[in-house]
Short mmCIF file of C-alpha atoms in Angstrom, two decimals:
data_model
loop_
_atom_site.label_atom_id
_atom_site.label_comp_id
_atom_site.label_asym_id
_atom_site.label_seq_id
_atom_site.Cartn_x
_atom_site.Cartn_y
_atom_site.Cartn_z
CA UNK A 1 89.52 76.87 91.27
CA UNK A 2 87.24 75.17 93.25
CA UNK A 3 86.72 75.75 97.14
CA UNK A 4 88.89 72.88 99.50
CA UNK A 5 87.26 69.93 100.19
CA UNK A 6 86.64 69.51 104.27
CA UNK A 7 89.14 66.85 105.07
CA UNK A 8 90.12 65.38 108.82
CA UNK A 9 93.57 65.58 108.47
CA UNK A 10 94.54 64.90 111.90
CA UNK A 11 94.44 61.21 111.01
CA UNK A 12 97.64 61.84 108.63
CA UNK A 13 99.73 64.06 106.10
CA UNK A 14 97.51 64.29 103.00
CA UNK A 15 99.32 62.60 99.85
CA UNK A 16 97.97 62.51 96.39
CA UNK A 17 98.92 59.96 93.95
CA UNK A 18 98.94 60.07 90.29
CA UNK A 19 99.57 57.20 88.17
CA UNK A 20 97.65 55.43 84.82
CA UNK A 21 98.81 51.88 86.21
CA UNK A 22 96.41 50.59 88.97
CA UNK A 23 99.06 48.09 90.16
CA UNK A 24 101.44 51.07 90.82
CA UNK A 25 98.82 52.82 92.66
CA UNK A 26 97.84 49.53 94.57
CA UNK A 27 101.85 49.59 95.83
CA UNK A 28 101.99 52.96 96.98
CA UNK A 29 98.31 53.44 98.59
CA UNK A 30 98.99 50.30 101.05
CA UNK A 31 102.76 51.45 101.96
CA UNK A 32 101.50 54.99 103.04
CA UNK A 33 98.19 53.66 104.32
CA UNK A 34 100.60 51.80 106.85
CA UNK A 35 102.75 55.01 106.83
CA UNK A 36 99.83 56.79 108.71
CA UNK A 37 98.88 59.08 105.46
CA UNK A 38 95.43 59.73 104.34
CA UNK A 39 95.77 59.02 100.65
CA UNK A 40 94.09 60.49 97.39
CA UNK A 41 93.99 58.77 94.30
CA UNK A 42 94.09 60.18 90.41
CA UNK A 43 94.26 58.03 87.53
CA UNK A 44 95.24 60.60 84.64
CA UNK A 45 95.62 64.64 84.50
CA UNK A 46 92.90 66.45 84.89
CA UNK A 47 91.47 64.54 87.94
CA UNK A 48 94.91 65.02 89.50
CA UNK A 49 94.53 68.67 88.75
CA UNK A 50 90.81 68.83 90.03
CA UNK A 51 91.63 66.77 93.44
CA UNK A 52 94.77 69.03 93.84
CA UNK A 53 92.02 72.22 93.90
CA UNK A 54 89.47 70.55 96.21
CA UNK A 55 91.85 68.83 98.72
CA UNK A 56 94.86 70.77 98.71
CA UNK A 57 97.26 67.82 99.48
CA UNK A 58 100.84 67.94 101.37
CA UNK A 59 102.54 66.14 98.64
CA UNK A 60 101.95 64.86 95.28
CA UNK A 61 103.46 61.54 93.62
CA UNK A 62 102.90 62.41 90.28
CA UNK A 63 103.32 59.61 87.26
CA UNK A 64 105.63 61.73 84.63
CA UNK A 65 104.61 59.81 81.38
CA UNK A 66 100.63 58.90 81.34
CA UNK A 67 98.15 59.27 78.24
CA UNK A 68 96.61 62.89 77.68
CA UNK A 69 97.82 65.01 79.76
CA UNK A 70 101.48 63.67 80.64
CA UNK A 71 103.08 64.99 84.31
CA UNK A 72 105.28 67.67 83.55
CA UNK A 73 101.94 69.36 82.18
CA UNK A 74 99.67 68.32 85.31
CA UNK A 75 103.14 69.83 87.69
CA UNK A 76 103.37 73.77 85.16
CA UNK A 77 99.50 73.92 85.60
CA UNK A 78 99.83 72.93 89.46
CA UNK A 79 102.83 75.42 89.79
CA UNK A 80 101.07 78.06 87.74
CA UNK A 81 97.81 78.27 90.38
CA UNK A 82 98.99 80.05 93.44
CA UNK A 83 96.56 78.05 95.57
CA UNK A 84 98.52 74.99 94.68
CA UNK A 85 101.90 76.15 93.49
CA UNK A 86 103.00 75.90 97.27
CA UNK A 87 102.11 71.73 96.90
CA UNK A 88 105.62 69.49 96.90
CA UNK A 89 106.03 67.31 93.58
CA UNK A 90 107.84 64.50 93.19
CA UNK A 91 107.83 62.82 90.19
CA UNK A 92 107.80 58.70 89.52
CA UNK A 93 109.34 58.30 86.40
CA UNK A 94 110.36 55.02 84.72
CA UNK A 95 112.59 57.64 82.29
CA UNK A 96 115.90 58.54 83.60
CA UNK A 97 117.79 60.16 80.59
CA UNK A 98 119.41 63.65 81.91
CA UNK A 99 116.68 65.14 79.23
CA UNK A 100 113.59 63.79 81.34
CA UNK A 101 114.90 64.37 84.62
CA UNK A 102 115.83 68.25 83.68
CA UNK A 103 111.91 68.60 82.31
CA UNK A 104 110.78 67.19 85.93
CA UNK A 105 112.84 69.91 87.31
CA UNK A 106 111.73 72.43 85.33
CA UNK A 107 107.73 71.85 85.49
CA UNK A 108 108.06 72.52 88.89
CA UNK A 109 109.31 68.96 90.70
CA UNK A 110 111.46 69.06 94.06
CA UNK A 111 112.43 65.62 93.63
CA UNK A 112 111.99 62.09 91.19
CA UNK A 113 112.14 58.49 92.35
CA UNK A 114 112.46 55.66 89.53
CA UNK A 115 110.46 52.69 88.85
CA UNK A 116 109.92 50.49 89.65
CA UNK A 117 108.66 52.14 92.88
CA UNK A 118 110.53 51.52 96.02
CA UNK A 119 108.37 52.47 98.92
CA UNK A 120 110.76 53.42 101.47
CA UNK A 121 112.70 55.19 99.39
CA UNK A 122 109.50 57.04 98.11
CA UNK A 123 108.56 57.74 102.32
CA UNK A 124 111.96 58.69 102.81
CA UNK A 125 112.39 61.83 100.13
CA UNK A 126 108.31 62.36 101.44
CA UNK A 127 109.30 63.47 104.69
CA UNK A 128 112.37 65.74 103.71
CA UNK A 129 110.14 67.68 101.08
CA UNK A 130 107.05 68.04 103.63
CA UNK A 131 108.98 69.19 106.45
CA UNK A 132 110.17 71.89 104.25
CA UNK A 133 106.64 72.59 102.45
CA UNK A 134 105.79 72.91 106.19
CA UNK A 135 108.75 75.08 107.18
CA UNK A 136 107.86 77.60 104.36
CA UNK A 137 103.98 77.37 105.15
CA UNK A 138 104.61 78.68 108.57
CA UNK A 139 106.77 81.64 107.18
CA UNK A 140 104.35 82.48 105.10
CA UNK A 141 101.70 82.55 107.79
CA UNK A 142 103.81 84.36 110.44
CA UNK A 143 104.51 87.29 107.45
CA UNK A 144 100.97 87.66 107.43
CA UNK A 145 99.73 87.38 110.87
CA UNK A 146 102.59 90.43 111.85
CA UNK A 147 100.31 92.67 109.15
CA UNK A 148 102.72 91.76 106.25
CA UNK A 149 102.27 90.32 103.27
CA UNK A 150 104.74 88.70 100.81
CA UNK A 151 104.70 86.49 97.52
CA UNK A 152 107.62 84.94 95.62
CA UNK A 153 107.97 86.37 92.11
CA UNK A 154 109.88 84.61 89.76
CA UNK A 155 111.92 87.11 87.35
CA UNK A 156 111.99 85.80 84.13
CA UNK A 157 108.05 85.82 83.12
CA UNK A 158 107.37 87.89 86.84
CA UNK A 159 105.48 84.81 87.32
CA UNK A 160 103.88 84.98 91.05
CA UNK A 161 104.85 81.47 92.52
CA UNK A 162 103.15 81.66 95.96
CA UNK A 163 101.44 84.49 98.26
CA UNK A 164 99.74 85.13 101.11
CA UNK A 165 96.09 85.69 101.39
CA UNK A 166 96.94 88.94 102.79
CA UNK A 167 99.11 89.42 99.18
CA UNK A 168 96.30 88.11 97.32
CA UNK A 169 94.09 90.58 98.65
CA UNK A 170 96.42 93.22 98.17
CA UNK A 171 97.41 92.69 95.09
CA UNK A 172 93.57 92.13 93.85
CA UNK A 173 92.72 95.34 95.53
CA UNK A 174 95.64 97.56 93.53
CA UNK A 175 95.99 95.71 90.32
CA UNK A 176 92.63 94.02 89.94
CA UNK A 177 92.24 90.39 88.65
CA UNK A 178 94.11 90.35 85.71
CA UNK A 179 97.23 90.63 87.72
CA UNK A 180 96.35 88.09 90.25
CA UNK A 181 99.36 85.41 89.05
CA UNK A 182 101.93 88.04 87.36
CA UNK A 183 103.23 90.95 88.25
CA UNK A 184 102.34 94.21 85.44
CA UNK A 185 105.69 95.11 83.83
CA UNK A 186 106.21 98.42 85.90
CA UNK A 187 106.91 96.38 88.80
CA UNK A 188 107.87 93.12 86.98
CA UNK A 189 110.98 95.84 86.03
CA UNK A 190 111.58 97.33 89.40
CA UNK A 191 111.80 94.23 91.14
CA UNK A 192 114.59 92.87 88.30
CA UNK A 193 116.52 95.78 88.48
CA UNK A 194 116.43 95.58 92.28
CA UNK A 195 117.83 92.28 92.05
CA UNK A 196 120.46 93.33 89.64
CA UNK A 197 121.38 95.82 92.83
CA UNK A 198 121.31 93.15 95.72
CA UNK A 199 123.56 91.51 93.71
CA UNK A 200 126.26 94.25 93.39
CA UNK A 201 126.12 94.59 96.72
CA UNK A 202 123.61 98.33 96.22
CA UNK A 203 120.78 98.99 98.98
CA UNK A 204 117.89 98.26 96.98
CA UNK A 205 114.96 101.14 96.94
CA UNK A 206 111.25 100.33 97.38
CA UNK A 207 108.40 100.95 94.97
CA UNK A 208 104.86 102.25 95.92
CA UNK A 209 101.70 102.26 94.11
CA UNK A 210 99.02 104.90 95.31
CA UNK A 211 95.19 104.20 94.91
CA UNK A 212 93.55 107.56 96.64
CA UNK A 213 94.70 108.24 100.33
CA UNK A 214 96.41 104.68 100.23
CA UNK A 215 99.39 103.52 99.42
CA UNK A 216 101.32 100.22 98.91
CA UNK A 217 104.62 99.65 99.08
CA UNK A 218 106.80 96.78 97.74
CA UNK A 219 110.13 95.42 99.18
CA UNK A 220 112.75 93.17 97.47
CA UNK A 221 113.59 91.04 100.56
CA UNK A 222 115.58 88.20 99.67
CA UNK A 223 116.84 85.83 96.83
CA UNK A 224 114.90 82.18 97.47
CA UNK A 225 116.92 80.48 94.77
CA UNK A 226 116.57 79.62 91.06
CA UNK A 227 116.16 83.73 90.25
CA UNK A 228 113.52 83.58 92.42
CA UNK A 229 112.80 86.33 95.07
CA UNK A 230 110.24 87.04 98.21
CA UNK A 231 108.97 90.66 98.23
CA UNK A 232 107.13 92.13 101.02
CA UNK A 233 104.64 94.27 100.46
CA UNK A 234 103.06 96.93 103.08
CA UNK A 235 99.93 99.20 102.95
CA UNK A 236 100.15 102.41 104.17
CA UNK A 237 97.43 105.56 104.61
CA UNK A 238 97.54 108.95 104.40
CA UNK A 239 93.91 109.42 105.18
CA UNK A 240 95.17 110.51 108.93
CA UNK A 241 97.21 113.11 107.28
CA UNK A 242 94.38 114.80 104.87
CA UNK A 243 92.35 115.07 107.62
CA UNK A 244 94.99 116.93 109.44
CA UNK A 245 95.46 118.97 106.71
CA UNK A 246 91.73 119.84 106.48
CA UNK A 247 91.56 120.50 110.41
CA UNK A 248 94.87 123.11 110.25
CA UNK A 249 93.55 125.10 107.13
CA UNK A 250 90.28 124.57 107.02
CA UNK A 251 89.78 123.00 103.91
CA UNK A 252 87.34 120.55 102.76
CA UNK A 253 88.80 116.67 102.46
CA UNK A 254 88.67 116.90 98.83
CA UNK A 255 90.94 120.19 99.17
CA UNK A 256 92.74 118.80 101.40
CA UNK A 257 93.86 115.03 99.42
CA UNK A 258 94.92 117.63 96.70
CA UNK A 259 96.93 120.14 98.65
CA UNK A 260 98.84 116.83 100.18
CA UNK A 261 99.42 115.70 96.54
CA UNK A 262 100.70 118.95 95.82
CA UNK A 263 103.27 118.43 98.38
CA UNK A 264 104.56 115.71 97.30
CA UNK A 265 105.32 117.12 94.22
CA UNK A 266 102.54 115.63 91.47
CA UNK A 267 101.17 117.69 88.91
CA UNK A 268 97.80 118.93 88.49
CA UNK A 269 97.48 115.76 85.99
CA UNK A 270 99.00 113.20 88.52
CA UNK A 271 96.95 114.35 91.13
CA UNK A 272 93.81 113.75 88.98
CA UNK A 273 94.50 110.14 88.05
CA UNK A 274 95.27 109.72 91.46
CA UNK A 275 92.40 111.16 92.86
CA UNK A 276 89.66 109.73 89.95
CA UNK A 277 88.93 113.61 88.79
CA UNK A 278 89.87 115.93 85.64
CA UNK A 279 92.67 118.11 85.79
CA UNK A 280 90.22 120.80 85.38
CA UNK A 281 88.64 119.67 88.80
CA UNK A 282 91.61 119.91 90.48
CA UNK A 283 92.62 123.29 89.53
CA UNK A 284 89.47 124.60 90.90
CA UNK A 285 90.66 122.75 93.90
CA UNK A 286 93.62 124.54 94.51
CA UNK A 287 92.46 127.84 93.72
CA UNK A 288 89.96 127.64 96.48
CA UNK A 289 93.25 126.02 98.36
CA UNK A 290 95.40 128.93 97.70
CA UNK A 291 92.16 131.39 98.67
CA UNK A 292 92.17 129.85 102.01
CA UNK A 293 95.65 129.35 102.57
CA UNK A 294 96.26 133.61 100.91
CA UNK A 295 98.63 132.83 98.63
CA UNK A 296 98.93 132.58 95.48
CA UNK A 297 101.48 129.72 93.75
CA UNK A 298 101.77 126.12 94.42
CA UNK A 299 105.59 126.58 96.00
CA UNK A 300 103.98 128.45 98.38
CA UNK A 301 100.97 126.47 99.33
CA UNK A 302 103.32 123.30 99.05
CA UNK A 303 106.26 125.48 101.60
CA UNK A 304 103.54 126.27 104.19
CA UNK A 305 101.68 123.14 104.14
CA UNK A 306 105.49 120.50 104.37
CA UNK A 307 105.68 121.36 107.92
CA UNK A 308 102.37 120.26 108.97
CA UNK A 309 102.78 117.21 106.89
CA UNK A 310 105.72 116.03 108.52
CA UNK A 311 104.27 116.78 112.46
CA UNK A 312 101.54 114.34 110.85
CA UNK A 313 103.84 111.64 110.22
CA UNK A 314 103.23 111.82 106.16
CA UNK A 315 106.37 112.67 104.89
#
């Protein structure tokens, strides 16, 4: 994607329109022109999909049926970016068979108005779709200035529909880039069968990733609609604790990371891909551990090191 384009958009809402007929676009330009807007033009697909990346619009008036790329293509590929899928569509469509109107709806549109255009009709549905757009924007925002942050997954394809840059960098940070739109199946399956519990009326249970001292944890918060769901996501440390640990028994930090792991119940092999060493590695770990603790199993390293890791607020 490319970087936003710089645009003064205290003159006006931002509206993008994309239609093959220059007579259409004529109609529509002066009408929201007069409106107060600040209009952007696209006369077929991929310009509507490169001014959507540079500008970021409010809304987009999107043409369904043009040559090349048609519409309902221009509003999946829109919807599949999460730096635009947040963008309202509504679709101008000369087609109103059920069929077409359902394939709006399912490309990603909130709304269609028929030709031939009626303009204050067309300003009318505008305003009801960007007060919400704006409505969710400042959820979003508030989630992440409070230190949380969230994305909507959708279940069927665990699809990521929208996040927060806090999300994004979460999510790049734990799962790296190739997860950066959908969810890896290990979560992609938590998440459904947390839904399957909201929905019989269960308390649903988290899920947590560790990378080294860190952890993140995910949160099923609530159903948005149309099988889709906002999760929460928090990051939490346990570097405070392993240096507790080191401070009480006098262990180096590396000791100390694997005596917490040991704790919390992970095996010599978990602990390793945890921690980015060989198993071997961390069995010389805890046997210098277990030296300096004078004892000599894991139950009992693990029974006198649960109290300290409670006092230190990590378990």
């Amino acid at each position: 994607m490319n970087a936003p384009t710089t645009i003064d958009r205290t003159a006006g809402d931002l509206v993008l329109i994309v239609d093959d007929v220059p007579d259409n676009l004529a109609v529509l330009h002066d009408a929201l022109d007069e409106s107060g807007y600040t209009v952007l033009v696209a006369t077929h697909g991929e310009a509507a999909l490169q001014r959507c990346a540079q500008a970021l619009p409010d809304i987009v008036l999107l043409d369904a049926v043009m040559p090349g790329m048609d519409g309902f293509e221009v509003a999946r590929r829109l919807k599949a970016a999460p730096e635009t899928a947040h963008i309202p569509i509504v679709f101008m469509t000369g087609l109103t068979e059920t069929e077409h109107v359902v394939r709006a709806f399912e490309a990603g549109g909130v709304d269609y108005v028929t030709k031939p255009i009626r303009a204050a009709e067309v300003l009318a549905r505008m305003a009801v779709h960007m007060r919400q757009a704006r409505q969710g924007a400042q959820a979003r925002n508030a989630l992440d200035a409070f230190g949380h942050a969230a994305f909507t997954l959708r279940l069927a394809d665990a699809r990521l529909l929208w996040q927060t840059p806090l999300a994004r960098k979460l999510l790049h940070s734990y799962l790296g880039a190739d997860h950066e739109h959908q969810l890896p199946p290990t979560v992609a399956d938590w998440a459904r069968a947390q839904a399957a519990a909201r929905r019989a009326g269960q308390a649903p249970q988290q899920h947590a990733m560790a990378h080294g001292p860190r952890r993140l944890q995910f949160t099923l918060h609530e159903d948005t609609g149309d099988d889709e769901w906002l999760v929460v996501m928090r990051e939490t440390s346990d570097a405070a604790t392993v240096q507790g640990i080191a401070a009480t028994f006098r262990l180096t930090l590396r000791e100390a990371e694997v005596l917490y792991w040991v704790v919390k119940g992970k095996t010599n092999r978990d602990i390793a891909e945890i921690l980015g060493m060989s198993p071997r590695t961390v069995n010389k770990h805890l046997e210098h551990v277990f030296e300096k603790l004078g004892v000599e199993t894991r139950t009992a390293a693990a029974g006198l090191a649960m109290g300290r890791v409670r006092q230190l607020g990590g378990g």
